[in-house]
Amino acid sequence: MARILLGVSGGIAAYKALELARLATSEGHAVRVLMTHSAGRFVGAASFEGIVGAPVLTGDFERDPLRGSFPGDPAPEHDPIGHLEVVANADAYLVAPASANTVAKLAAGMAESMVTTSFLACSAPRLVAPAMNDRMYRDAATQANLRTLRERGITVIEPEEGALASRGEHGVGRLPDPRRLLDAIESVLPGPSGPWDGLRVLVSAGGTREPIDPVRFIGNRSSGRMGLALAERAAARGADVTLVAANVTLPAPAGVRRVDVETAAELASAMEAEFGSTDVLLMAAAPADFRPSVSADSKIAREGSIELDLEPTDDILATLGGGRREGQTLIGFAAETTSGDPSAGEKGGLERARAKLRRKGVDAIVFNDVSRSEIGFESSENEVVIVEADGDRPVPLASKESVADAILDRVEAIRARAAEQSASE
Ligand code: CTP
């Protein structure tokens, strides 16, 4: 349970802040809400008050009937200065949605409303979730303001791409869904120390691109969603997460360090550079197995037919698995399309996954059948079988976040077993 302070500024996405308040409250957190005056043009204070069970504060000189305390806590005997007391009691402060105007005020250090004044006075972890029209988001002023906030150690939760509030507009600027916002808050909370606390987790995601010439490449359909879900859930558990993203267009979860790569060779060197200090490797990326042996320096003209000579790339996971040290846990992934026809001597996907477990020197292979469209590359759901040396563990169809949690639960069990074994040796 944490004390979460939620600052709401004026924007159509303010209705999602209501859903966030409901989700956080239903998961046992105590929530207080601050609103800017313009937020009140989009959602009513009474809605927040009903959900969180505490008054909403708006004006900077407004008296707080709860004297800065959170629901469930006793109010102090004296009457403190509202905005100073409520932030002093908060474990984290998230401004969501943060309009372009509010982002600018926060970056400039202004204190002209309850939201901005409290932000300045807050020594707990601070998060900002910008949401606005994509042209406003991309503008150099907004980007510079967000950079300033990041440089000051404030977590900026990147907006998502999709349909925007103004009719027919599409772009980057959507406020992420409440689950992602709450995960971001939970990832910055000190939290009780558990098996994931400070654990260094390295996640690869996406698919590599191997250049044919400066404009063309050989790629694959991996979107990076499964890797992002793993990174997000591991960070929410308290891990220190590095994401190596191969051509992933989706935003990285808050609080996760991101390294962008394009080719299998770049992925290999990024993974090798990080692996030594890694406790848990989750190799969800789809590296190319072959690349053009030569990439043309200039665009190949359309004249007749061409032949591409392909050479194999290195097996990154097998190389890392070959050099693993004690205390590391390695998880590979196998996206297969073959159910396998044994009568034709073909191996089934699961059997191929078991062979990869041995060949790559890993603790588990997460197998999924990408020929099924409902759990394919772009889908938000997945159904997998976690293949380990002692047997297979099916994970039924669920969101990629729930599947990520099931995989992380196995990582926890594998590490607990390994720790027990090394203690008894
Ligand atoms: N992998 C890797 N480097 C490669 C290819 C794959 O590290 N060049 C990793 C993937 O990230 C995944 C696991 O190995 O975690 C299995 O990937 P997959 O493509 O299924 O295995 P391959 O070894 O390529 O086997 P095959 O193509 O024969 O199925």
Coordinates of C-alpha atoms and ligand atoms in Angstrom, one line a residue:
M1 CA 0.0 0.0 0.0
A2 CA 1.4 3.4 -0.9
R3 CA 0.2 7.0 -0.6
I4 CA -0.1 8.2 -4.1
L5 CA -0.6 11.9 -5.0
L6 CA -2.3 12.4 -8.3
G7 CA -2.1 15.8 -10.1
V8 CA -4.6 16.2 -12.9
S9 CA -4.3 19.0 -15.4
G10 CA -6.7 20.1 -18.2
G11 CA -7.0 17.7 -21.1
I12 CA -9.5 15.3 -22.5
A13 CA -7.4 12.4 -21.1
A14 CA -8.4 13.6 -17.6
Y15 CA -11.1 11.0 -17.7
K16 CA -8.4 8.3 -17.6
A17 CA -7.1 9.8 -14.4
L18 CA -10.5 8.8 -12.9
E19 CA -9.9 5.2 -14.0
L20 CA -6.3 5.4 -12.6
A21 CA -7.7 6.6 -9.2
R22 CA -10.2 3.8 -9.2
L23 CA -7.5 1.1 -10.1
A24 CA -5.0 2.5 -7.5
T25 CA -7.7 2.6 -4.8
S26 CA -9.0 -0.9 -5.6
E27 CA -5.5 -2.3 -5.3
G28 CA -5.2 -0.9 -1.8
H29 CA -3.3 2.4 -2.3
A30 CA -4.4 5.6 -0.6
V31 CA -4.9 8.4 -3.2
R32 CA -5.2 12.2 -2.9
V33 CA -6.0 14.2 -5.9
L34 CA -5.0 17.8 -6.9
M35 CA -6.5 19.4 -9.9
T36 CA -5.7 22.5 -11.9
H37 CA -8.6 24.9 -12.6
S38 CA -8.7 23.8 -16.2
A39 CA -8.9 20.1 -15.3
G40 CA -12.3 21.0 -13.8
R41 CA -13.5 21.8 -17.3
F42 CA -13.0 18.1 -18.3
V43 CA -13.8 16.1 -15.2
G44 CA -15.5 17.0 -11.9
A45 CA -13.8 17.0 -8.5
A46 CA -16.9 15.1 -7.1
S47 CA -16.1 12.1 -9.2
F48 CA -12.5 11.8 -7.8
E49 CA -13.8 12.5 -4.3
G50 CA -16.3 9.6 -4.6
I51 CA -13.6 7.3 -5.8
V52 CA -10.7 8.1 -3.4
G53 CA -12.8 9.1 -0.4
A54 CA -11.0 12.4 0.2
P55 CA -11.4 16.0 -0.9
V56 CA -9.8 17.3 -4.0
L57 CA -7.6 20.4 -3.7
T58 CA -7.4 23.0 -6.5
G59 CA -6.6 26.5 -5.4
D60 CA -3.1 27.1 -4.1
F61 CA -4.4 28.7 -0.9
E62 CA -7.2 26.2 -0.4
R63 CA -7.5 24.8 3.1
D64 CA -7.4 21.0 3.2
P65 CA -10.1 19.5 5.4
L66 CA -7.9 16.5 5.9
R67 CA -4.9 18.6 6.9
G68 CA -2.6 16.9 4.4
S69 CA -3.4 13.4 5.5
F70 CA -4.2 10.5 3.2
P71 CA -7.4 8.3 3.5
G72 CA -6.9 5.8 6.4
D73 CA -4.4 8.0 8.2
P74 CA -5.2 10.3 11.2
A75 CA -5.2 14.0 10.5
P76 CA -2.6 16.0 12.5
E77 CA -3.7 18.0 15.5
H78 CA -2.5 21.3 14.1
D79 CA -3.6 22.9 10.8
P80 CA -0.6 22.7 8.5
I81 CA 0.0 24.4 5.1
G82 CA -2.1 22.1 2.9
H83 CA 0.2 21.7 -0.2
L84 CA 3.3 21.2 1.9
E85 CA 1.7 18.6 4.2
V86 CA 0.0 16.5 1.5
V87 CA 3.3 16.2 -0.5
A88 CA 5.3 15.4 2.6
N89 CA 3.0 12.4 3.3
A90 CA 3.1 11.2 -0.3
D91 CA 5.2 8.2 -1.4
A92 CA 5.0 9.3 -5.1
Y93 CA 3.5 12.1 -7.1
L94 CA 2.2 11.6 -10.6
V95 CA 0.9 14.4 -12.8
A96 CA -1.5 12.7 -15.3
P97 CA -2.5 13.9 -17.8
A98 CA 0.2 16.6 -17.9
S99 CA -0.9 19.1 -20.6
A100 CA 1.7 21.0 -22.6
N101 CA 1.0 24.0 -20.5
T102 CA 1.5 22.1 -17.2
V103 CA 4.7 20.4 -18.5
A104 CA 6.0 23.9 -19.4
K105 CA 5.2 25.2 -15.9
L106 CA 6.8 22.2 -14.2
A107 CA 10.0 22.6 -16.3
A108 CA 10.1 26.3 -15.5
G109 CA 9.6 25.7 -11.8
M110 CA 6.4 27.8 -11.5
A111 CA 4.2 27.6 -8.5
E112 CA 0.8 29.0 -9.5
S113 CA -1.6 26.2 -8.6
M114 CA -1.9 23.4 -6.2
V115 CA -0.5 21.0 -8.8
T116 CA 2.6 23.0 -9.6
T117 CA 3.3 24.3 -6.1
S118 CA 3.1 20.8 -4.6
F119 CA 5.3 19.5 -7.4
L120 CA 8.1 21.9 -6.4
A121 CA 7.8 21.0 -2.8
C122 CA 7.7 17.2 -3.3
S123 CA 10.8 15.2 -2.3
A124 CA 9.2 11.8 -3.1
P125 CA 9.7 10.3 -6.6
R126 CA 7.9 12.4 -9.1
L127 CA 6.4 11.2 -12.4
V128 CA 4.9 13.1 -15.3
A129 CA 2.6 11.6 -18.0
P130 CA 2.3 14.1 -20.8
A131 CA -0.9 13.8 -23.0
M132 CA -1.7 16.2 -25.8
N133 CA -2.1 16.6 -29.5
D134 CA 0.9 15.0 -31.3
R135 CA 2.0 18.3 -32.9
M136 CA 2.1 19.9 -29.5
Y137 CA 4.0 16.9 -28.2
R138 CA 6.5 17.0 -30.9
D139 CA 7.1 20.7 -30.7
A140 CA 10.7 21.6 -29.8
A141 CA 9.5 23.6 -26.7
T142 CA 7.6 20.6 -25.3
Q143 CA 10.4 18.2 -26.0
A144 CA 12.9 20.6 -24.4
N145 CA 10.7 20.9 -21.3
L146 CA 10.4 17.1 -21.0
R147 CA 14.2 16.8 -21.4
T148 CA 14.6 19.3 -18.5
L149 CA 12.3 17.2 -16.3
R150 CA 14.2 14.0 -17.1
E151 CA 17.5 15.6 -16.4
R152 CA 16.1 16.5 -12.9
G153 CA 15.4 12.9 -12.2
I154 CA 11.7 13.0 -12.9
T155 CA 10.2 10.0 -14.6
V156 CA 8.5 10.9 -17.8
I157 CA 6.0 8.3 -18.9
E158 CA 6.0 8.4 -22.7
P159 CA 2.7 8.9 -24.3
E160 CA 1.4 6.2 -26.7
E161 CA 0.7 6.4 -30.4
G162 CA -2.9 6.0 -31.6
A163 CA -6.2 7.9 -32.2
L164 CA -6.1 11.3 -30.6
A165 CA -8.9 13.3 -29.1
S166 CA -9.5 15.6 -32.1
R167 CA -11.5 13.8 -34.6
G168 CA -9.6 11.9 -37.3
E169 CA -6.2 12.7 -35.8
H170 CA -3.7 10.0 -35.2
G171 CA -0.2 10.3 -33.6
V172 CA 1.9 10.2 -30.5
G173 CA 0.2 11.9 -27.5
R174 CA -2.3 9.4 -25.9
L175 CA -2.1 8.9 -22.2
P176 CA -1.2 5.3 -21.5
D177 CA -3.9 3.1 -19.9
P178 CA -4.3 3.2 -16.1
R179 CA -2.5 -0.2 -15.6
R180 CA 0.7 1.2 -17.2
L181 CA 0.5 4.4 -15.2
L182 CA 0.1 2.4 -11.9
D183 CA 3.0 0.1 -12.9
A184 CA 5.1 3.2 -13.5
I185 CA 4.3 4.5 -10.0
E186 CA 4.9 1.1 -8.4
S187 CA 8.3 0.9 -10.1
V188 CA 9.5 4.0 -8.4
L189 CA 8.2 3.2 -4.9
P190 CA 10.8 1.9 -2.5
G191 CA 8.7 -1.2 -1.7
P192 CA 9.4 -4.0 0.6
S193 CA 12.6 -5.9 -0.3
G194 CA 11.9 -9.0 -2.3
P195 CA 13.6 -11.3 -4.6
W196 CA 13.5 -8.8 -7.5
D197 CA 14.8 -5.8 -5.5
G198 CA 17.8 -4.4 -7.4
L199 CA 18.1 -7.6 -9.5
R200 CA 19.7 -6.7 -12.8
V201 CA 17.4 -7.9 -15.6
L202 CA 18.4 -7.7 -19.3
V203 CA 15.5 -8.0 -21.8
S204 CA 15.8 -8.0 -25.6
A205 CA 12.8 -7.2 -27.7
G206 CA 11.8 -6.6 -31.3
G207 CA 13.2 -8.0 -34.5
T208 CA 16.5 -7.1 -36.3
R209 CA 16.8 -5.7 -39.7
E210 CA 19.7 -6.8 -42.0
P211 CA 20.4 -4.3 -44.8
I212 CA 20.4 -5.3 -48.4
D213 CA 21.2 -1.8 -49.5
P214 CA 20.7 1.7 -47.8
V215 CA 16.9 1.5 -48.2
R216 CA 16.0 -2.2 -48.0
F217 CA 16.3 -4.8 -45.4
I218 CA 15.4 -8.3 -44.4
G219 CA 13.4 -8.2 -41.3
N220 CA 10.7 -10.1 -39.3
R221 CA 7.3 -9.4 -37.9
S222 CA 8.3 -9.2 -34.2
S223 CA 6.7 -6.1 -32.6
G224 CA 8.5 -6.2 -29.3
R225 CA 5.3 -6.4 -27.3
M226 CA 6.2 -9.5 -25.3
G227 CA 9.7 -8.1 -24.4
L228 CA 8.1 -4.7 -23.4
A229 CA 5.6 -6.6 -21.2
L230 CA 8.5 -8.5 -19.5
A231 CA 10.5 -5.3 -19.0
E232 CA 7.4 -3.5 -17.5
R233 CA 6.5 -6.3 -15.1
A234 CA 10.1 -6.9 -14.0
A235 CA 10.5 -3.1 -13.3
A236 CA 7.2 -3.2 -11.4
R237 CA 8.6 -6.0 -9.2
G238 CA 11.6 -3.8 -8.3
A239 CA 14.2 -5.0 -10.8
D240 CA 16.8 -2.8 -12.4
V241 CA 15.8 -3.3 -16.1
T242 CA 17.8 -2.7 -19.3
L243 CA 15.9 -3.2 -22.5
V244 CA 17.7 -3.8 -25.7
A245 CA 15.2 -2.9 -28.4
A246 CA 15.6 -3.9 -32.0
N247 CA 13.4 -1.6 -34.2
V248 CA 10.7 -1.3 -31.6
T249 CA 8.4 1.6 -32.3
L250 CA 6.4 1.3 -29.0
P251 CA 7.5 3.4 -26.0
A252 CA 9.6 1.8 -23.3
P253 CA 8.0 1.3 -19.9
A254 CA 8.9 4.0 -17.4
G255 CA 12.0 3.5 -15.3
V256 CA 13.6 1.1 -17.8
R257 CA 17.0 1.9 -19.4
R258 CA 16.6 1.5 -23.2
V259 CA 19.4 0.7 -25.8
D260 CA 18.2 0.8 -29.4
V261 CA 19.8 -1.4 -32.0
E262 CA 19.0 -2.4 -35.6
T263 CA 21.0 -5.4 -36.8
A264 CA 21.7 -8.8 -35.3
A265 CA 25.4 -7.8 -35.0
E266 CA 24.4 -4.6 -33.1
L267 CA 22.1 -6.7 -30.9
A268 CA 24.9 -9.2 -30.2
S269 CA 27.4 -6.5 -29.2
A270 CA 24.8 -4.7 -27.0
M271 CA 23.9 -8.0 -25.3
E272 CA 27.5 -9.0 -24.8
A273 CA 28.3 -5.6 -23.2
E274 CA 25.4 -5.9 -20.7
F275 CA 25.5 -9.6 -20.0
G276 CA 28.4 -9.7 -17.5
S277 CA 26.5 -7.6 -15.0
T278 CA 23.1 -9.3 -15.6
D279 CA 21.3 -11.6 -13.1
V280 CA 18.4 -12.5 -15.4
L281 CA 18.4 -12.6 -19.2
L282 CA 15.1 -12.6 -21.0
M283 CA 15.9 -13.1 -24.7
A284 CA 12.6 -12.2 -26.3
A285 CA 14.0 -10.6 -29.4
A286 CA 13.9 -12.2 -32.8
P287 CA 17.3 -11.8 -34.3
A288 CA 17.7 -12.6 -38.0
D289 CA 19.2 -16.0 -38.6
F290 CA 20.7 -14.9 -41.9
R291 CA 21.9 -11.6 -43.4
P292 CA 23.0 -10.6 -46.8
S293 CA 26.7 -11.3 -47.1
V294 CA 27.2 -8.0 -48.7
S295 CA 25.1 -4.9 -48.3
A296 CA 25.2 -2.6 -51.4
D297 CA 26.5 1.0 -50.7
S298 CA 23.9 2.5 -52.9
K299 CA 20.3 1.6 -53.8
I300 CA 20.1 -1.4 -56.1
A301 CA 18.3 -0.4 -59.3
R302 CA 15.4 -2.4 -60.6
E303 CA 17.1 -4.1 -63.5
G304 CA 16.3 -7.7 -64.2
S305 CA 16.6 -10.1 -61.3
I306 CA 19.1 -10.2 -58.5
E307 CA 20.4 -13.0 -56.3
L308 CA 21.0 -12.4 -52.6
D309 CA 23.7 -14.4 -51.0
L310 CA 22.9 -14.9 -47.3
E311 CA 25.3 -15.9 -44.5
P312 CA 24.3 -17.1 -41.0
T313 CA 24.4 -14.7 -38.1
D314 CA 25.8 -15.7 -34.7
D315 CA 23.4 -17.4 -32.3
I316 CA 23.5 -14.7 -29.6
L317 CA 21.7 -16.7 -26.9
A318 CA 23.9 -19.8 -27.4
T319 CA 27.0 -17.7 -27.1
L320 CA 25.8 -16.0 -23.9
G321 CA 24.6 -19.4 -22.6
G322 CA 28.1 -20.8 -23.3
G323 CA 29.7 -18.2 -21.1
R324 CA 27.2 -17.9 -18.3
R325 CA 28.3 -17.7 -14.7
E326 CA 26.8 -19.0 -11.5
G327 CA 23.9 -17.0 -10.3
Q328 CA 22.6 -16.1 -13.7
T329 CA 19.2 -17.2 -15.0
L330 CA 18.7 -17.4 -18.8
I331 CA 15.3 -17.6 -20.6
G332 CA 15.0 -18.1 -24.3
F333 CA 12.0 -17.8 -26.6
A334 CA 10.9 -20.0 -29.5
A335 CA 8.3 -18.7 -31.9
E336 CA 7.4 -21.7 -34.0
T337 CA 4.9 -22.2 -36.9
T338 CA 5.2 -26.0 -37.1
S339 CA 2.9 -28.2 -35.2
G340 CA 5.0 -30.9 -36.8
D341 CA 3.9 -34.0 -38.7
P342 CA 5.6 -36.9 -37.0
S343 CA 4.5 -39.3 -39.8
A344 CA 6.6 -37.2 -42.2
G345 CA 9.5 -37.3 -39.7
E346 CA 8.9 -33.6 -38.7
K347 CA 9.5 -32.5 -35.2
G348 CA 6.7 -30.6 -33.4
G349 CA 7.3 -27.1 -32.1
L350 CA 7.5 -28.3 -28.5
E351 CA 10.1 -30.9 -29.3
R352 CA 12.1 -28.3 -31.2
A353 CA 11.8 -26.0 -28.1
R354 CA 13.2 -28.8 -25.9
A355 CA 16.1 -29.2 -28.2
K356 CA 16.8 -25.5 -28.0
L357 CA 16.8 -25.6 -24.2
R358 CA 19.8 -28.0 -24.3
R359 CA 21.5 -26.5 -27.3
K360 CA 21.5 -22.9 -26.0
G361 CA 22.3 -23.7 -22.4
V362 CA 19.3 -21.9 -20.9
D363 CA 17.0 -22.5 -17.9
A364 CA 13.8 -22.3 -19.9
I365 CA 12.5 -21.8 -23.4
V366 CA 9.1 -20.0 -23.7
F367 CA 7.4 -21.6 -26.7
N368 CA 4.6 -20.1 -28.6
D369 CA 2.8 -21.0 -31.9
V370 CA 2.9 -17.8 -34.0
S371 CA 0.8 -19.4 -36.7
R372 CA -2.3 -18.8 -34.6
S373 CA -3.4 -15.3 -35.4
E374 CA -4.9 -14.5 -31.9
I375 CA -1.5 -14.9 -30.3
G376 CA 0.6 -13.7 -33.2
F377 CA 3.2 -10.9 -33.5
E378 CA 1.0 -7.8 -33.3
S379 CA -1.5 -9.3 -30.8
S380 CA -1.8 -8.1 -27.2
E381 CA -2.4 -11.6 -26.0
N382 CA -0.3 -14.7 -25.9
E383 CA -0.5 -18.3 -24.9
V384 CA 2.8 -20.2 -24.2
V385 CA 4.4 -23.3 -22.8
I386 CA 7.4 -22.7 -20.5
V387 CA 9.7 -25.6 -21.3
E388 CA 12.2 -26.5 -18.6
A389 CA 14.4 -29.6 -18.0
D390 CA 12.0 -31.0 -15.5
G391 CA 8.9 -30.6 -17.7
D392 CA 6.5 -28.3 -19.6
R393 CA 4.3 -25.7 -17.9
P394 CA 1.5 -24.4 -20.1
V395 CA 0.3 -20.8 -19.6
P396 CA -3.2 -20.3 -20.9
L397 CA -4.3 -17.5 -23.2
A398 CA -4.0 -14.1 -21.4
S399 CA -2.7 -10.6 -21.9
K400 CA 1.0 -10.4 -22.6
E401 CA 1.4 -8.7 -19.2
S402 CA -0.1 -11.7 -17.4
V403 CA 2.0 -14.1 -19.5
A404 CA 5.0 -12.0 -18.5
D405 CA 4.1 -12.4 -14.9
A406 CA 3.8 -16.1 -15.3
I407 CA 7.3 -16.2 -16.9
L408 CA 8.7 -14.0 -14.1
D409 CA 7.2 -16.4 -11.5
R410 CA 9.1 -19.2 -13.1
V411 CA 12.3 -17.1 -13.1
E412 CA 11.7 -16.6 -9.3
A413 CA 11.2 -20.4 -8.8
I414 CA 14.3 -21.3 -10.8
R415 CA 16.5 -18.9 -8.9
A416 CA 15.1 -20.0 -5.5
R417 CA 15.9 -23.7 -6.5
A418 CA 19.4 -22.7 -7.7
A419 CA 20.1 -20.8 -4.5
E420 CA 19.0 -23.8 -2.4
Q421 CA 21.2 -26.1 -4.4
S422 CA 24.3 -24.0 -4.1
A423 CA 23.6 -23.5 -0.3
S424 CA 23.5 -27.3 0.1
E425 CA 26.7 -28.0 -1.8
Ligands
CTP1 N1 18.4 -16.3 -31.0 C1 19.6 -15.7 -30.8 N2 20.4 -15.4 -31.9 C2 20.0 -15.8 -33.1 C3 18.7 -16.5 -33.3 C4 17.9 -16.7 -32.2 O1 19.9 -15.3 -29.7 N3 20.7 -15.6 -34.2 C5 17.5 -16.6 -29.7 C6 16.2 -15.9 -29.8 O2 16.2 -14.6 -29.2 C7 15.3 -16.9 -28.9 C8 16.0 -18.2 -29.1 O3 17.3 -17.9 -29.6 O4 15.4 -16.5 -27.6 C9 15.3 -19.1 -30.1 O5 15.2 -18.5 -31.3 P1 14.7 -19.3 -32.6 O6 14.7 -18.4 -33.8 O7 13.5 -20.1 -32.3 O8 15.9 -20.4 -32.6 P2 17.0 -20.7 -33.7 O9 18.2 -21.0 -33.0 O10 17.1 -19.6 -34.7 O11 16.4 -22.0 -34.3 P3 15.5 -22.3 -35.6 O12 15.6 -21.1 -36.4 O13 16.2 -23.5 -36.2 O14 14.2 -22.7 -35.1

